[in-house]
Coordinates of C-alpha atoms in Angstrom, one line a residue:
Chain A
M1 CA 96.7 47.9 -3.1
G2 CA 93.1 47.4 -2.2
V3 CA 91.3 49.4 0.6
D4 CA 91.2 46.3 2.8
E5 CA 94.9 45.7 2.4
Q6 CA 95.7 49.4 3.0
I7 CA 93.8 49.4 6.3
L8 CA 95.3 46.0 7.4
Q9 CA 98.7 47.5 6.7
K10 CA 97.8 50.6 8.8
R11 CA 96.6 48.5 11.6
E12 CA 99.7 46.4 11.7
E13 CA 101.8 49.6 11.6
L14 CA 99.9 51.1 14.6
K15 CA 100.2 47.9 16.6
T16 CA 103.9 47.4 16.1
C17 CA 105.2 50.2 18.1
G18 CA 105.8 53.6 16.6
N19 CA 109.1 54.2 18.4
R20 CA 111.1 51.1 17.9
Q21 CA 114.3 52.6 19.3
Y22 CA 112.8 52.2 22.8
L23 CA 112.3 48.5 22.5
E24 CA 115.9 47.7 23.3
K25 CA 115.9 49.9 26.3
L26 CA 112.8 48.2 27.5
E27 CA 114.3 44.8 27.1
A28 CA 117.4 45.7 29.0
Q29 CA 115.2 46.7 31.9
G30 CA 113.4 43.4 31.8
K31 CA 110.2 45.0 30.5
M32 CA 108.0 43.8 27.7
Y33 CA 106.4 45.7 24.9
V34 CA 102.9 46.6 25.9
R35 CA 101.2 44.3 23.4
D36 CA 103.4 41.3 24.3
R37 CA 102.5 41.9 28.0
L38 CA 98.8 42.1 27.0
N39 CA 98.9 38.9 24.9
L40 CA 100.3 36.9 27.8
L41 CA 97.5 38.1 30.0
I42 CA 94.4 37.5 27.8
D43 CA 93.2 34.5 26.0
P44 CA 94.7 34.5 22.5
G45 CA 92.6 36.3 19.8
S46 CA 89.8 37.1 22.3
E47 CA 90.2 40.9 22.3
V48 CA 88.3 43.8 20.7
E49 CA 90.2 47.0 20.8
D50 CA 88.8 50.6 20.7
G51 CA 90.9 53.6 19.8
L52 CA 93.7 51.8 17.9
F53 CA 93.4 54.7 15.4
A54 CA 93.3 57.5 17.9
R55 CA 95.7 60.2 16.7
C56 CA 96.7 58.0 13.7
L57 CA 97.1 61.2 11.8
D58 CA 99.6 62.7 14.3
D59 CA 103.2 61.8 14.0
G60 CA 104.6 59.2 16.5
L61 CA 101.4 58.9 18.6
P62 CA 100.0 55.4 17.8
A63 CA 96.9 54.8 19.8
D64 CA 97.9 57.8 21.8
G65 CA 100.1 55.7 24.1
V66 CA 97.5 53.4 25.6
V67 CA 96.0 50.2 24.5
T68 CA 92.3 49.5 25.7
V69 CA 90.6 46.2 25.1
V70 CA 87.7 44.0 26.1
A71 CA 89.0 40.5 26.2
K72 CA 88.8 37.1 28.0
I73 CA 91.0 35.8 30.7
N74 CA 90.5 32.0 31.3
G75 CA 87.2 32.4 29.5
R76 CA 85.9 35.3 31.6
S77 CA 85.3 38.8 30.1
V78 CA 87.4 41.7 31.4
C79 CA 88.3 45.2 30.4
V80 CA 92.0 46.2 30.3
L81 CA 93.9 49.4 29.8
A82 CA 97.7 49.2 29.2
N83 CA 100.1 52.1 28.9
D84 CA 102.6 52.1 26.0
M85 CA 106.0 53.3 27.3
T86 CA 107.3 53.5 23.7
V87 CA 104.9 56.3 22.9
K88 CA 106.0 59.5 24.6
A89 CA 107.0 57.5 27.7
G90 CA 103.3 56.3 28.1
T91 CA 102.2 59.9 29.0
W92 CA 98.6 60.8 29.1
G93 CA 97.6 63.0 26.1
V94 CA 94.2 64.2 25.0
K95 CA 93.0 61.0 23.6
T96 CA 94.8 58.8 26.2
I97 CA 92.6 60.1 29.0
L98 CA 89.4 59.7 26.8
K99 CA 90.3 56.1 26.0
M100 CA 91.0 55.3 29.7
M101 CA 87.6 56.7 30.7
R102 CA 85.8 54.9 27.8
I103 CA 87.2 51.5 28.8
Q104 CA 86.3 52.1 32.5
E105 CA 82.7 53.0 31.4
T106 CA 82.6 49.8 29.3
A107 CA 83.6 47.8 32.4
I108 CA 80.7 49.5 34.4
R109 CA 78.2 48.8 31.7
M110 CA 79.4 45.1 31.2
K111 CA 79.8 44.6 34.9
V112 CA 83.2 43.0 34.5
P113 CA 86.6 43.4 36.2
M114 CA 88.8 46.3 35.2
I115 CA 92.5 45.7 34.9
Y116 CA 95.1 48.5 34.8
L117 CA 98.6 47.7 33.4
I118 CA 100.5 50.8 34.4
D119 CA 103.7 52.0 32.8
S120 CA 103.5 55.8 32.3
A121 CA 105.4 59.0 33.0
G122 CA 102.1 60.8 33.9
A123 CA 100.6 63.8 32.3
R124 CA 101.9 64.9 28.8
L125 CA 102.8 68.4 29.8
N126 CA 102.7 70.0 26.4
E127 CA 99.0 68.9 26.2
Q128 CA 98.1 69.8 29.7
F129 CA 95.7 72.6 29.0
D130 CA 93.4 70.1 27.2
T131 CA 93.6 67.3 29.7
F132 CA 93.2 68.8 33.1
L133 CA 90.2 71.1 33.7
D134 CA 87.1 69.8 31.8
R135 CA 84.5 67.4 33.1
R136 CA 85.9 64.9 30.6
H137 CA 89.5 65.4 31.6
A138 CA 91.9 63.4 33.7
G139 CA 90.2 63.7 37.0
N140 CA 87.2 61.9 35.5
I141 CA 89.5 58.7 35.5
F142 CA 89.9 58.8 39.3
Y143 CA 86.3 59.6 39.7
N144 CA 85.3 56.6 37.7
Q145 CA 87.6 54.5 39.9
G146 CA 85.9 55.8 43.0
I147 CA 82.5 54.9 41.8
M148 CA 83.5 51.5 40.5
S149 CA 85.0 50.6 43.9
G150 CA 83.1 47.6 45.3
V151 CA 81.1 47.3 42.1
V152 CA 83.6 45.5 39.8
P153 CA 87.0 44.2 40.8
Q154 CA 89.8 46.7 40.0
I155 CA 93.2 45.3 39.7
C156 CA 96.4 47.3 39.0
A157 CA 99.8 46.0 38.1
V158 CA 102.6 48.5 38.0
F159 CA 105.3 47.7 35.5
G160 CA 107.1 51.1 35.5
P161 CA 106.6 54.6 36.6
S162 CA 103.3 56.0 37.8
P163 CA 104.2 59.5 39.2
A164 CA 102.3 62.4 40.6
G165 CA 98.6 62.3 40.1
S166 CA 98.8 59.0 38.3
A167 CA 99.9 57.5 41.5
Y168 CA 96.3 57.5 42.5
I169 CA 95.4 54.9 39.9
P170 CA 97.0 52.1 41.9
A171 CA 95.9 53.9 45.2
L172 CA 92.3 53.7 44.1
C173 CA 92.3 50.0 43.0
D174 CA 91.3 47.0 45.2
L175 CA 94.6 45.2 44.5
V176 CA 98.0 46.5 43.5
I177 CA 100.9 44.4 42.1
M178 CA 104.3 45.9 41.8
V179 CA 107.3 44.7 39.8
D180 CA 110.6 44.9 41.5
K181 CA 113.2 47.4 40.2
N182 CA 111.0 49.0 37.6
T183 CA 108.1 50.2 39.7
S184 CA 108.3 53.9 40.8
V185 CA 105.2 55.4 42.3
Y186 CA 105.3 58.7 44.1
I187 CA 103.4 61.9 44.4
G188 CA 106.6 64.0 44.0
S189 CA 109.7 62.6 42.3
P190 CA 113.1 62.5 43.9
R191 CA 114.1 65.3 41.5
M192 CA 111.2 67.4 42.6
A193 CA 111.9 66.6 46.3
E194 CA 115.4 67.8 46.0
M195 CA 114.3 71.0 44.2
V196 CA 111.6 71.8 46.8
T197 CA 112.8 70.5 50.2
G198 CA 116.5 69.6 49.5
E199 CA 115.9 65.9 50.3
K200 CA 118.2 63.6 48.5
V201 CA 116.8 60.2 47.9
S202 CA 116.9 57.4 45.4
M203 CA 114.0 56.4 43.2
E204 CA 113.8 53.1 44.8
E205 CA 113.6 54.5 48.3
M206 CA 111.0 57.1 47.3
G207 CA 108.6 54.8 45.4
G208 CA 110.0 51.4 44.7
A209 CA 108.1 48.1 44.7
R210 CA 109.7 46.8 47.9
M211 CA 109.2 50.1 49.8
H212 CA 105.5 50.2 48.9
C213 CA 104.8 46.6 49.5
S214 CA 106.6 46.4 52.9
E215 CA 106.4 50.0 54.3
S216 CA 103.7 52.3 52.8
G217 CA 101.2 49.5 52.0
L218 CA 100.3 51.1 48.7
G219 CA 101.5 47.9 47.0
D220 CA 99.8 44.6 48.0
V221 CA 101.9 42.1 46.0
F222 CA 105.6 42.2 45.4
V223 CA 106.8 40.4 42.4
E224 CA 110.2 40.0 40.7
S225 CA 109.1 39.9 37.1
E226 CA 106.4 40.9 34.7
L227 CA 105.4 37.3 34.1
E228 CA 104.9 36.8 37.8
A229 CA 102.7 39.9 37.9
I230 CA 100.6 38.5 35.1
D231 CA 100.3 35.1 36.8
Y232 CA 99.2 36.8 40.0
I233 CA 96.4 38.7 38.2
K234 CA 95.1 35.4 36.8
S235 CA 95.2 33.7 40.2
Y236 CA 93.5 36.6 41.8
L237 CA 90.7 36.7 39.3
D238 CA 90.1 33.1 40.2
F239 CA 89.0 34.3 43.6
M240 CA 86.8 37.2 42.3
P241 CA 83.3 37.2 41.0
Q242 CA 82.6 39.3 37.8
N243 CA 81.0 42.0 39.9
C244 CA 79.4 42.6 43.3
E245 CA 76.2 41.0 42.4
E246 CA 77.8 37.6 41.8
T247 CA 79.5 35.0 44.0
V248 CA 82.8 33.3 43.2
P249 CA 82.4 30.1 41.3
M250 CA 83.0 26.9 43.3
K251 CA 85.9 24.6 42.3
E252 CA 86.4 20.9 42.9
S253 CA 87.5 20.2 46.5
T254 CA 90.9 18.8 47.1
E255 CA 92.4 17.5 50.3
P256 CA 94.9 19.6 52.2
A257 CA 98.6 19.2 51.8
P258 CA 100.0 16.4 54.0
G259 CA 101.5 17.7 57.3
R260 CA 101.4 17.5 61.1
E261 CA 98.0 17.1 62.9
V262 CA 96.4 20.3 64.2
E263 CA 97.0 19.3 67.8
D264 CA 100.7 19.0 67.0
I265 CA 100.9 22.3 65.2
V266 CA 99.2 24.4 67.9
P267 CA 101.4 24.7 71.0
V268 CA 99.5 24.3 74.3
N269 CA 101.9 26.7 76.0
Q270 CA 100.3 30.0 75.1
S271 CA 103.5 32.1 75.3
V272 CA 105.3 30.0 72.7
P273 CA 104.8 31.6 69.2
F274 CA 103.8 29.5 66.2
D275 CA 103.2 30.1 62.6
M276 CA 99.5 30.2 61.9
M277 CA 100.3 29.5 58.3
E278 CA 101.0 25.9 59.0
L279 CA 97.4 25.6 60.5
V280 CA 96.0 27.4 57.5
D281 CA 97.7 24.8 55.2
K282 CA 96.3 21.9 57.3
I283 CA 92.7 23.2 56.8
I284 CA 92.5 24.4 53.2
D285 CA 92.6 22.7 49.9
E286 CA 96.2 21.9 48.9
G287 CA 98.0 24.7 47.1
S288 CA 95.0 27.0 47.1
F289 CA 96.4 29.8 49.2
L290 CA 97.0 33.2 47.6
E291 CA 98.5 35.6 50.0
F292 CA 97.5 39.2 50.2
K293 CA 99.9 41.9 51.4
K294 CA 102.5 39.3 52.3
L295 CA 105.3 41.7 53.1
Y296 CA 103.2 44.2 54.9
A297 CA 102.3 43.9 58.7
E298 CA 103.4 40.2 58.7
E299 CA 101.9 39.7 62.2
L300 CA 98.6 39.4 60.4
I301 CA 98.0 36.7 57.7
T302 CA 95.5 37.7 55.0
G303 CA 94.8 35.7 51.9
F304 CA 92.4 33.8 49.7
A305 CA 92.0 30.1 49.8
R306 CA 89.7 27.3 48.8
L307 CA 87.9 25.3 51.5
G308 CA 86.2 22.3 50.1
G309 CA 86.2 24.1 46.8
R310 CA 84.6 27.3 48.1
A311 CA 86.6 30.5 47.9
V312 CA 87.1 32.1 51.4
G313 CA 89.2 35.0 52.8
V314 CA 91.4 33.9 55.6
I315 CA 92.6 36.2 58.4
G316 CA 94.9 34.8 61.0
N317 CA 97.2 36.0 63.8
R318 CA 100.8 35.0 63.3
T319 CA 102.4 35.0 66.8
S320 CA 105.8 34.3 65.4
V321 CA 105.9 37.8 64.2
K322 CA 105.6 40.6 66.7
A323 CA 103.7 38.3 69.0
G324 CA 100.8 38.4 66.5
V325 CA 99.2 41.4 68.1
L326 CA 97.4 44.1 66.1
F327 CA 99.4 47.2 65.2
P328 CA 98.1 50.3 63.3
E329 CA 99.5 48.8 60.1
S330 CA 97.9 45.4 60.7
A331 CA 94.6 47.2 61.5
D332 CA 94.8 48.9 58.1
K333 CA 95.6 45.6 56.4
G334 CA 92.7 43.9 58.1
A335 CA 90.2 46.6 57.2
H336 CA 91.3 46.6 53.6
F337 CA 91.0 42.8 53.4
I338 CA 87.6 42.6 55.1
S339 CA 86.1 45.3 53.0
L340 CA 87.5 43.7 49.8
C341 CA 86.0 40.3 50.7
N342 CA 82.7 41.8 51.7
A343 CA 82.5 43.8 48.6
Y344 CA 82.8 40.7 46.4
N345 CA 80.8 38.2 48.5
I346 CA 83.7 36.2 49.8
P347 CA 83.0 34.5 53.1
L348 CA 85.6 35.1 55.9
L349 CA 87.4 32.7 58.2
F350 CA 89.1 34.2 61.3
L351 CA 91.8 32.1 63.1
M352 CA 92.5 33.8 66.5
D353 CA 95.6 33.6 68.6
I354 CA 95.8 37.1 69.8
A355 CA 96.8 39.0 72.9
G356 CA 95.0 42.1 71.7
F357 CA 96.0 45.4 70.2
M358 CA 99.6 46.6 70.8
I359 CA 100.0 49.0 73.7
G360 CA 102.4 51.9 74.2
T361 CA 103.0 55.5 73.3
K362 CA 104.4 54.6 69.9
V363 CA 101.2 52.9 68.6
E364 CA 98.9 55.5 70.4
K365 CA 100.6 58.3 68.5
N366 CA 100.2 56.2 65.4
A367 CA 96.5 56.2 65.9
I368 CA 96.0 52.6 66.9
A369 CA 92.4 53.4 68.2
R370 CA 91.4 55.3 65.1
R371 CA 92.9 52.9 62.7
G372 CA 91.7 49.9 64.8
A373 CA 88.2 51.3 64.6
R374 CA 88.3 51.2 60.8
W375 CA 88.9 47.5 61.0
L376 CA 86.1 47.1 63.5
S377 CA 83.8 49.2 61.4
S378 CA 84.6 47.3 58.2
L379 CA 83.9 44.0 60.2
F380 CA 80.7 45.1 61.8
N381 CA 79.2 46.3 58.6
S382 CA 80.2 43.2 56.6
T383 CA 77.4 40.9 55.7
V384 CA 79.3 37.9 54.2
P385 CA 79.2 34.7 56.3
R386 CA 81.9 34.9 58.9
I387 CA 83.3 32.0 61.0
S388 CA 85.8 32.6 63.8
V389 CA 87.9 29.9 65.3
I390 CA 89.5 30.6 68.7
V391 CA 92.7 28.7 68.2
R392 CA 94.5 29.8 71.4
K393 CA 94.4 32.9 73.5
S394 CA 92.0 35.6 72.5
Y395 CA 92.1 38.6 74.7
G396 CA 90.2 41.9 75.0
A397 CA 89.6 43.9 71.8
G398 CA 91.5 41.3 69.8
Y399 CA 88.7 38.9 70.3
I400 CA 86.2 41.5 69.0
A401 CA 88.4 42.4 66.1
M402 CA 88.9 38.8 65.1
S403 CA 85.1 38.5 64.7
G404 CA 84.3 36.9 68.1
A405 CA 80.7 35.9 68.9
S406 CA 80.0 39.5 70.2
S407 CA 80.9 40.8 66.7
Q408 CA 78.0 38.7 65.4
A409 CA 80.0 36.1 63.6
S410 CA 77.8 33.5 61.9
A411 CA 79.5 31.1 64.3
C412 CA 82.4 31.3 66.8
I413 CA 83.8 27.9 67.5
A414 CA 86.9 26.9 69.6
L415 CA 89.7 24.4 69.6
P416 CA 90.6 22.7 72.9
T417 CA 93.5 25.0 73.2
A418 CA 91.3 28.1 73.2
L419 CA 91.7 30.7 75.9
P420 CA 89.3 33.6 75.6
A421 CA 89.3 36.3 78.2
I422 CA 89.3 40.0 78.7
M423 CA 93.0 39.8 79.5
G424 CA 95.7 37.2 80.2
P425 CA 96.3 35.8 83.8
E426 CA 99.4 37.9 84.6
P427 CA 97.8 41.4 84.3
A428 CA 94.4 40.2 85.6
V429 CA 95.8 38.8 88.8
N430 CA 97.9 41.9 89.1
A431 CA 94.9 44.1 88.7
M432 CA 92.6 42.2 91.0
Y433 CA 94.9 41.4 93.9
L434 CA 97.5 44.2 93.8
N435 CA 96.9 45.3 97.4
K436 CA 96.9 41.7 98.7
I437 CA 100.1 40.9 96.7
N438 CA 101.9 44.0 98.2
E439 CA 100.9 43.0 101.8
I440 CA 102.7 39.7 101.6
E441 CA 106.2 40.5 102.7
D442 CA 107.9 37.2 102.1
N443 CA 109.0 36.9 98.6
K444 CA 108.4 33.2 98.3
E445 CA 105.0 33.4 99.8
R446 CA 104.1 36.2 97.5
M447 CA 105.1 34.3 94.4
K448 CA 103.1 31.2 95.7
Y449 CA 100.1 33.4 96.2
I450 CA 100.4 34.9 92.7
H451 CA 100.8 31.5 91.1
A452 CA 97.8 30.1 92.9
K453 CA 95.6 33.1 91.8
R454 CA 96.8 32.7 88.2
Q455 CA 95.9 29.0 88.2
E456 CA 92.5 29.9 89.5
Y457 CA 92.1 32.5 86.8
L458 CA 93.2 30.1 84.1
K459 CA 90.7 27.6 85.3
D460 CA 88.0 30.2 84.9
I461 CA 88.9 31.0 81.2
N462 CA 89.4 27.3 80.3
V463 CA 87.4 26.7 77.1
L464 CA 84.7 24.5 78.8
R465 CA 83.6 27.5 80.9
P466 CA 82.5 29.7 77.9
A467 CA 81.1 26.6 76.2
S468 CA 79.1 25.6 79.2
E469 CA 77.7 29.1 79.3
Y470 CA 76.9 28.8 75.6
Y471 CA 78.9 32.0 74.9
I472 CA 80.6 30.1 72.1
D473 CA 78.9 27.8 69.6
D474 CA 81.0 24.7 69.8
V475 CA 84.4 23.1 70.8
V476 CA 85.8 20.9 68.2
A477 CA 88.9 18.6 68.1
G478 CA 91.6 19.8 65.7
S479 CA 91.0 16.7 63.5
M480 CA 87.3 17.8 63.0
L481 CA 88.2 21.4 62.1
R482 CA 88.3 21.3 58.3
D483 CA 85.1 19.3 57.9
E484 CA 83.3 21.4 60.4
L485 CA 84.3 24.6 58.6
I486 CA 83.3 23.2 55.2
K487 CA 79.8 22.3 56.4
R488 CA 79.3 25.6 58.3
F489 CA 80.3 27.7 55.3
Y490 CA 78.0 25.7 53.1
Y491 CA 75.0 26.3 55.3
Y492 CA 75.7 30.0 56.0
S493 CA 76.3 30.7 52.3
E494 CA 73.2 28.9 51.1
N495 CA 70.8 31.7 51.3
Y496 CA 73.4 34.3 50.8
D497 CA 74.2 33.1 47.4
S498 CA 70.9 34.4 46.0
D499 CA 70.9 37.8 44.4
R500 CA 68.3 39.1 46.7
Q501 CA 70.6 38.8 49.7
I502 CA 73.6 40.3 47.9
L503 CA 71.8 43.3 46.5
K504 CA 70.9 44.5 50.0
K505 CA 74.4 45.9 50.4
R506 CA 77.1 47.6 48.5
N507 CA 80.4 48.8 50.0
I508 CA 83.3 50.4 48.5
V509 CA 86.8 48.9 49.1
F510 CA 88.7 50.9 51.7
R511 CA 92.4 50.5 51.1
G512 CA 94.3 50.1 54.4
Chain Q
M1 CA 129.3 46.5 62.6
T2 CA 125.6 45.6 62.7
E3 CA 123.2 46.7 65.4
I4 CA 120.5 44.1 66.3
K5 CA 117.4 46.1 67.1
A6 CA 114.1 45.2 68.9
T7 CA 111.2 44.8 66.5
M8 CA 108.6 45.6 69.1
A9 CA 108.4 46.9 72.6
G10 CA 108.8 44.5 75.5
V11 CA 111.0 43.4 78.4
V12 CA 114.2 41.4 77.9
D13 CA 113.5 37.8 79.1
S14 CA 116.8 36.2 78.4
V15 CA 120.2 36.9 76.9
F16 CA 121.8 33.8 75.2
V17 CA 125.2 35.4 74.2
E18 CA 127.9 37.5 75.7
P19 CA 130.6 39.7 74.4
G20 CA 133.0 37.6 72.4
T21 CA 130.4 34.9 71.4
V22 CA 130.7 34.0 67.8
V23 CA 127.3 33.9 66.2
E24 CA 125.9 32.7 62.9
A25 CA 123.2 34.6 60.9
G26 CA 119.8 33.5 62.1
Q27 CA 121.1 32.4 65.5
K28 CA 118.9 33.1 68.6
V29 CA 120.6 35.8 70.7
M30 CA 118.0 37.1 73.0
A31 CA 114.3 36.6 74.0
I32 CA 111.9 39.5 74.7
E33 CA 108.6 39.1 76.5
S34 CA 105.9 41.2 75.0
M35 CA 102.1 40.9 74.9
K36 CA 102.2 37.6 76.8
T37 CA 104.5 36.0 74.2
I38 CA 108.2 35.2 74.5
M39 CA 109.7 36.4 71.2
E40 CA 113.0 35.1 70.1
V41 CA 115.5 37.7 68.7
N42 CA 117.7 36.3 66.0
T43 CA 120.8 38.0 64.6
T44 CA 120.5 39.0 61.0
V45 CA 124.3 38.6 60.4
G46 CA 127.1 36.3 61.5
G47 CA 130.2 37.6 63.4
T48 CA 131.4 38.3 66.9
V49 CA 129.1 39.8 69.6
T50 CA 131.0 43.0 70.7
A51 CA 128.5 44.5 73.1
I52 CA 125.2 43.7 74.8
K53 CA 123.2 46.8 75.3
M54 CA 120.2 45.6 77.3
D55 CA 120.0 43.3 80.4
V56 CA 117.4 40.9 81.5
G57 CA 114.4 42.7 82.9
E58 CA 115.0 46.0 81.1
F59 CA 112.3 47.6 79.0
V60 CA 113.1 48.0 75.3
D61 CA 111.2 50.1 72.8
E62 CA 110.7 49.2 69.2
G63 CA 114.0 50.1 67.4
D64 CA 116.2 50.1 70.4
V65 CA 119.6 48.5 69.9
L66 CA 119.9 45.2 71.8
L67 CA 123.4 44.2 70.9
I68 CA 126.1 44.7 68.3
V69 CA 127.7 42.1 66.1
E70 CA 130.9 42.7 64.1

């Protein structure tokens, strides 16, 4: 056998899984072998791999349990690391951590997205002394993630476990996708919890995909299969630039999906809830919406879309869920999404139908003001073009959070149904005329008085009043809305698209 | 037995069922006014309403039991 043939044989051996007995188990769990997973993600044959031979002289440690490649996805360069569950349960050994750091550093140098395909039982305990303390040990991976935040997109898909310290890999990424049933991400395992505190809990409850995507917010995208996770990564990359110095490439514009007219979608009666998603679909290019954090704080819609071919981030209030008001969780969700879009130069569209931030002891104890302020701070410090549309009511701090004119939006325009005010007619009349109301003894007369005052108040906050004062920039018919937004985003993005504008800022991505 | 709970704080605006009413999953059973919006409450399960825990005009907190379906 020639030397070439020998090395080719060795390469093949290292690539085809050292511990074949685990393959069947993976298959039974609906999981793929790491290289099959990788091959579905990247353009065929585009990869170069480093560290295939790492620990090739050790027994049963091919590539030390992690595959690291530079490759193309739909023609664009990316860096990928992927844990190999068949090698010591994907644990981090001495060369695993070095390989992970090296691929991160390559992503920084190349200024390309970094993708983490996670499926690992965490630190390899019998090697812990040589993986934990030094400057080039495991903590350096998280440090790299921290300094990469907002510089290159960091995307994480969790296909299996990611326990203890390694839970911070998803936690430090911009976007986290979790596969149902197989994901388990936690700081302390259920077994550890039982040992230390006596709590008895299932793996799913402690760190499953559904829990994280709907309750903790650590997961952003819940998927049912590995294929779905891979598809989502590709769709998401379509909305990302290569790095913070670039903008997202334009696509060809397509018409919105057929559906009801805007004036038929938006109910005139302000207390009737409606699903803002129908309005979003009426405005954006057909089929372009990619929802972000769909299962978390559903009263707030966040997602990417194309508007006349341009990538935009959409934030809308969904009054059909929890009246569409902002809760501590929705504040976190909004802050995360705004900082994400701002980091990667994606303009923002706000669709307002909001009675404000939720009130009551429950939300106060849950830090509504502190968490709401993080949203506000992310918004105020964002520099991407922002257009806000007052769709219906827009009261109090809700108006400010949804990028009203006073939040220095590029433009704040209104639909005819808009009703912006510091508060709604009921509490306002109550606050202004309480003494007078209490003085009227006859019940009927009192109700008449209240009704008259409410009507008076409503007249004052009618959309033409703020338009006449030039507090808002324009009032447009529903039928004009899409074209109006496309034109405005074009103009406000024109100068922004130059490097000079972009380089003025850099922000890290705050996860909500 | 399934407890139908309030998803947010508010005041009961209307009750559309009474003990003994047979309901289907997804059916509107109550409306709660909160933050200037009338929110429908739909039962998550089908069955017979056995108890109404809150009356019109009463304040309910998030998580409070509104009614019971068996």
